[in-house]
């Protein structure tokens, strides 16, 4: 099929390998590279919308149910070769244009960080004096950080283990253990306290 201007734009920004020299020689090559791109044409010849993949979401605007396009679902989880995908790294265009932030969970983390910064701003005046007021501010900051971290990880824990929104665990033989859960929560808490101290 002919490549539209929209598809050429997608190739320029998102596909490091596909910028044709001639239309005739590279026609087959384009159809393959376009299909491998996360923001261009699919096997059914339908152009994927530009907003697919924003924030790490799949075409159904969900984090669950549809694996990435490079995953071979006929193989067990963790058995798909990533050599073809990793052969294009580092993808300088995505790094320089910032699209690696937009089309991944990095966008979610960035938005959370901005939200926290606006809703719970730093009190630089209190920080000028190392007294009881500063100590109270540190405690409040620890509560904010702890709440956000545990809410974030609780979402993934409940959705994956409780609600079972995902059906392809990386390790199918993994046994759920409460002691492992508490172990992870304990060290996550310690890490958050250390993060608060640095902050």
CSV table of C-alpha atoms in Angstrom, one decimal:
chain,number,residue,atom,x,y,z
A,1,UNK,CA,0.0,0.0,0.0
A,2,UNK,CA,1.1,3.6,-0.5
A,3,UNK,CA,2.4,5.4,2.5
A,4,UNK,CA,0.4,8.5,3.5
A,5,UNK,CA,1.9,11.7,4.9
A,6,UNK,CA,0.6,10.7,8.3
A,7,UNK,CA,2.5,7.4,8.2
A,8,UNK,CA,5.7,9.1,7.0
A,9,UNK,CA,5.5,11.5,9.9
A,10,UNK,CA,5.1,8.5,12.3
A,11,UNK,CA,8.0,6.8,10.7
A,12,UNK,CA,10.2,9.9,11.1
A,13,UNK,CA,9.4,10.3,14.8
A,14,UNK,CA,9.0,6.8,16.0
A,15,UNK,CA,10.8,4.4,13.7
A,16,UNK,CA,14.6,4.7,13.6
A,17,UNK,CA,15.0,2.4,10.6
A,18,UNK,CA,12.4,3.5,8.1
A,19,UNK,CA,13.1,6.5,6.0
A,20,UNK,CA,12.8,5.3,2.3
A,21,UNK,CA,15.4,6.2,-0.3
A,22,UNK,CA,13.2,5.1,-3.2
A,23,UNK,CA,9.5,4.1,-3.3
A,24,UNK,CA,10.0,1.0,-5.5
A,25,UNK,CA,12.9,-0.7,-3.9
A,26,UNK,CA,11.7,-0.3,-0.3
A,27,UNK,CA,8.0,-0.8,-0.7
A,28,UNK,CA,8.1,-4.2,1.0
A,29,UNK,CA,10.5,-3.0,3.6
A,30,UNK,CA,8.2,-0.2,4.6
A,31,UNK,CA,5.2,-2.5,5.1
A,32,UNK,CA,7.3,-4.5,7.5
A,33,UNK,CA,8.8,-1.6,9.4
A,34,UNK,CA,5.5,0.2,9.7
A,35,UNK,CA,3.9,-2.9,11.2
A,36,UNK,CA,6.6,-3.1,13.8
A,37,UNK,CA,6.3,0.5,14.8
A,38,UNK,CA,4.2,1.2,18.0
A,39,UNK,CA,2.4,4.2,16.4
A,40,UNK,CA,1.9,3.3,12.8
A,41,UNK,CA,0.3,0.7,10.6
A,42,UNK,CA,-0.9,-2.7,11.8
A,43,UNK,CA,-1.1,-6.0,10.0
A,44,UNK,CA,-4.7,-5.3,9.1
A,45,UNK,CA,-3.6,-2.2,7.1
A,46,UNK,CA,-5.3,0.1,9.6
A,47,UNK,CA,-3.4,3.0,10.8
A,48,UNK,CA,-3.1,3.0,14.6
A,49,UNK,CA,-4.2,6.3,16.2
A,50,UNK,CA,-1.5,8.6,17.4
A,51,UNK,CA,-2.8,8.5,21.0
A,52,UNK,CA,-2.5,4.7,21.3
A,53,UNK,CA,0.2,3.8,23.8
A,54,UNK,CA,0.1,7.2,25.6
A,55,UNK,CA,1.0,6.6,29.3
A,56,UNK,CA,1.7,2.9,28.5
A,57,UNK,CA,-2.0,2.3,27.8
A,58,UNK,CA,-3.1,-0.2,25.2
A,59,UNK,CA,-5.5,0.6,22.3
A,60,UNK,CA,-8.5,0.0,24.7
A,61,UNK,CA,-7.1,2.6,27.1
A,62,UNK,CA,-6.3,0.0,29.6
A,63,UNK,CA,-3.1,-1.3,31.3
A,64,UNK,CA,-4.4,-4.8,31.1
A,65,UNK,CA,-5.6,-7.4,28.6
A,66,UNK,CA,-3.5,-6.6,25.6
A,67,UNK,CA,0.3,-7.3,25.6
A,68,UNK,CA,2.8,-5.2,23.6
A,69,UNK,CA,2.9,-5.8,19.9
A,70,UNK,CA,6.3,-7.4,20.0
A,71,UNK,CA,5.1,-10.2,22.4
A,72,UNK,CA,4.3,-13.5,20.8
A,73,UNK,CA,1.3,-14.7,22.8
A,74,UNK,CA,1.6,-18.2,21.4
A,75,UNK,CA,4.8,-18.6,23.5
A,76,UNK,CA,4.9,-18.8,27.3
A,77,UNK,CA,5.4,-15.5,29.1
A,78,UNK,CA,9.1,-14.4,29.0
A,79,UNK,CA,9.9,-16.6,26.0
A,80,UNK,CA,9.6,-14.0,23.2
A,81,UNK,CA,12.9,-12.9,21.8
A,82,UNK,CA,13.6,-9.2,22.2
A,83,UNK,CA,16.7,-9.1,20.0
A,84,UNK,CA,14.9,-7.4,17.0
A,85,UNK,CA,13.4,-4.8,19.3
A,86,UNK,CA,16.6,-4.1,21.2
A,87,UNK,CA,18.7,-4.0,18.0
A,88,UNK,CA,17.3,-0.4,17.4
A,89,UNK,CA,18.3,0.9,20.9
A,90,UNK,CA,19.2,3.5,21.8
A,91,UNK,CA,16.4,5.2,19.8
A,92,UNK,CA,17.8,8.7,19.7
A,93,UNK,CA,14.6,10.2,18.2
A,94,UNK,CA,12.4,9.1,21.1
A,95,UNK,CA,15.1,10.3,23.5
A,96,UNK,CA,15.6,13.7,21.9
A,97,UNK,CA,11.9,14.4,21.2
A,98,UNK,CA,10.7,13.2,24.6
A,99,UNK,CA,8.3,10.7,23.2
A,100,UNK,CA,9.8,7.9,25.3
A,101,UNK,CA,8.1,9.8,28.3
A,102,UNK,CA,4.8,10.2,26.6
A,103,UNK,CA,4.4,6.6,25.3
A,104,UNK,CA,5.3,4.8,28.5
A,105,UNK,CA,4.4,4.7,32.2
A,106,UNK,CA,7.0,7.4,32.6
A,107,UNK,CA,4.2,9.8,31.7
A,108,UNK,CA,2.1,8.5,34.7
A,109,UNK,CA,5.1,8.9,37.1
A,110,UNK,CA,5.8,12.4,35.8
A,111,UNK,CA,2.1,13.4,36.3
A,112,UNK,CA,2.2,12.0,39.8
A,113,UNK,CA,5.3,13.9,40.6
A,114,UNK,CA,3.9,17.2,39.3
A,115,UNK,CA,0.6,16.6,41.2
A,116,UNK,CA,2.5,16.0,44.4
A,117,UNK,CA,4.7,19.1,43.8
A,118,UNK,CA,1.6,21.3,43.3
A,119,UNK,CA,-0.7,19.9,46.0
A,120,UNK,CA,2.0,19.3,48.6
A,121,UNK,CA,4.6,22.1,47.9
A,122,UNK,CA,7.9,22.4,49.6
A,123,UNK,CA,8.1,24.9,52.5
A,124,UNK,CA,11.4,26.5,51.9
A,125,UNK,CA,11.0,29.0,54.7
A,126,UNK,CA,10.6,26.2,57.3
A,127,UNK,CA,13.6,24.4,55.9
A,128,UNK,CA,15.8,27.4,56.6
A,129,UNK,CA,15.7,26.7,60.4
A,130,UNK,CA,16.4,23.2,61.8
A,131,UNK,CA,13.9,23.3,64.6
A,132,UNK,CA,10.7,21.6,65.7
A,133,UNK,CA,8.7,23.2,62.9
A,134,UNK,CA,11.1,21.7,60.4
A,135,UNK,CA,10.8,18.3,62.1
A,136,UNK,CA,7.0,18.5,61.9
A,137,UNK,CA,7.3,19.3,58.2
A,138,UNK,CA,9.5,16.2,57.6
A,139,UNK,CA,7.0,14.0,59.4
A,140,UNK,CA,4.2,15.4,57.2
A,141,UNK,CA,6.4,14.8,54.1
A,142,UNK,CA,7.0,11.2,55.1
A,143,UNK,CA,3.2,10.7,55.4
A,144,UNK,CA,2.6,12.1,51.9
A,145,UNK,CA,5.4,10.0,50.4
A,146,UNK,CA,4.4,6.8,52.2
A,147,UNK,CA,0.7,7.2,51.2
A,148,UNK,CA,1.5,7.8,47.5
A,149,UNK,CA,4.0,4.9,47.3
A,150,UNK,CA,1.7,2.4,49.1
A,151,UNK,CA,-1.3,3.5,47.1
A,152,UNK,CA,0.6,3.1,43.9
A,153,UNK,CA,1.8,-0.4,44.7
A,154,UNK,CA,-1.5,-1.4,46.2
A,155,UNK,CA,-3.2,-0.6,42.9
A,156,UNK,CA,-0.9,-3.1,41.1
A,157,UNK,CA,-1.2,-5.7,43.8
A,158,UNK,CA,-5.0,-5.7,44.0
A,159,UNK,CA,-5.5,-5.5,40.3
A,160,UNK,CA,-3.0,-8.3,39.5
A,161,UNK,CA,-3.4,-10.7,42.5
A,162,UNK,CA,-6.8,-9.8,43.8
A,163,UNK,CA,-8.9,-8.9,40.7
A,164,UNK,CA,-6.7,-11.0,38.3
A,165,UNK,CA,-6.9,-8.4,35.5
A,166,UNK,CA,-3.8,-10.0,33.9
A,167,UNK,CA,-3.7,-13.7,32.9
A,168,UNK,CA,-0.1,-14.0,31.8
A,169,UNK,CA,2.2,-14.0,34.8
A,170,UNK,CA,5.9,-14.1,34.1
A,171,UNK,CA,6.4,-17.0,36.4
A,172,UNK,CA,3.3,-19.3,36.3
A,173,UNK,CA,4.7,-21.4,39.1
A,174,UNK,CA,5.1,-18.6,41.6
A,175,UNK,CA,3.3,-19.3,44.9
A,176,UNK,CA,1.7,-16.3,46.6
A,177,UNK,CA,3.2,-15.9,50.1
A,178,UNK,CA,2.2,-13.4,52.8
A,179,UNK,CA,5.7,-13.4,54.2
A,180,UNK,CA,7.1,-12.3,50.9
A,181,UNK,CA,4.4,-9.6,50.6
A,182,UNK,CA,5.3,-8.2,54.1
A,183,UNK,CA,9.0,-8.5,53.3
A,184,UNK,CA,8.5,-6.3,50.2
A,185,UNK,CA,6.2,-3.8,52.1
A,186,UNK,CA,8.8,-3.5,54.9
A,187,UNK,CA,11.7,-2.7,52.5
A,188,UNK,CA,9.6,-0.4,50.4
A,189,UNK,CA,8.7,1.5,53.6
A,190,UNK,CA,12.4,1.8,54.5
A,191,UNK,CA,13.2,3.0,51.0
A,192,UNK,CA,10.5,5.6,51.2
A,193,UNK,CA,11.8,6.9,54.5
A,194,UNK,CA,15.3,7.1,53.1
A,195,UNK,CA,13.9,9.0,50.1
A,196,UNK,CA,12.1,11.4,52.5
A,197,UNK,CA,15.4,12.0,54.4
A,198,UNK,CA,17.2,12.9,51.1
A,199,UNK,CA,14.3,15.1,50.1
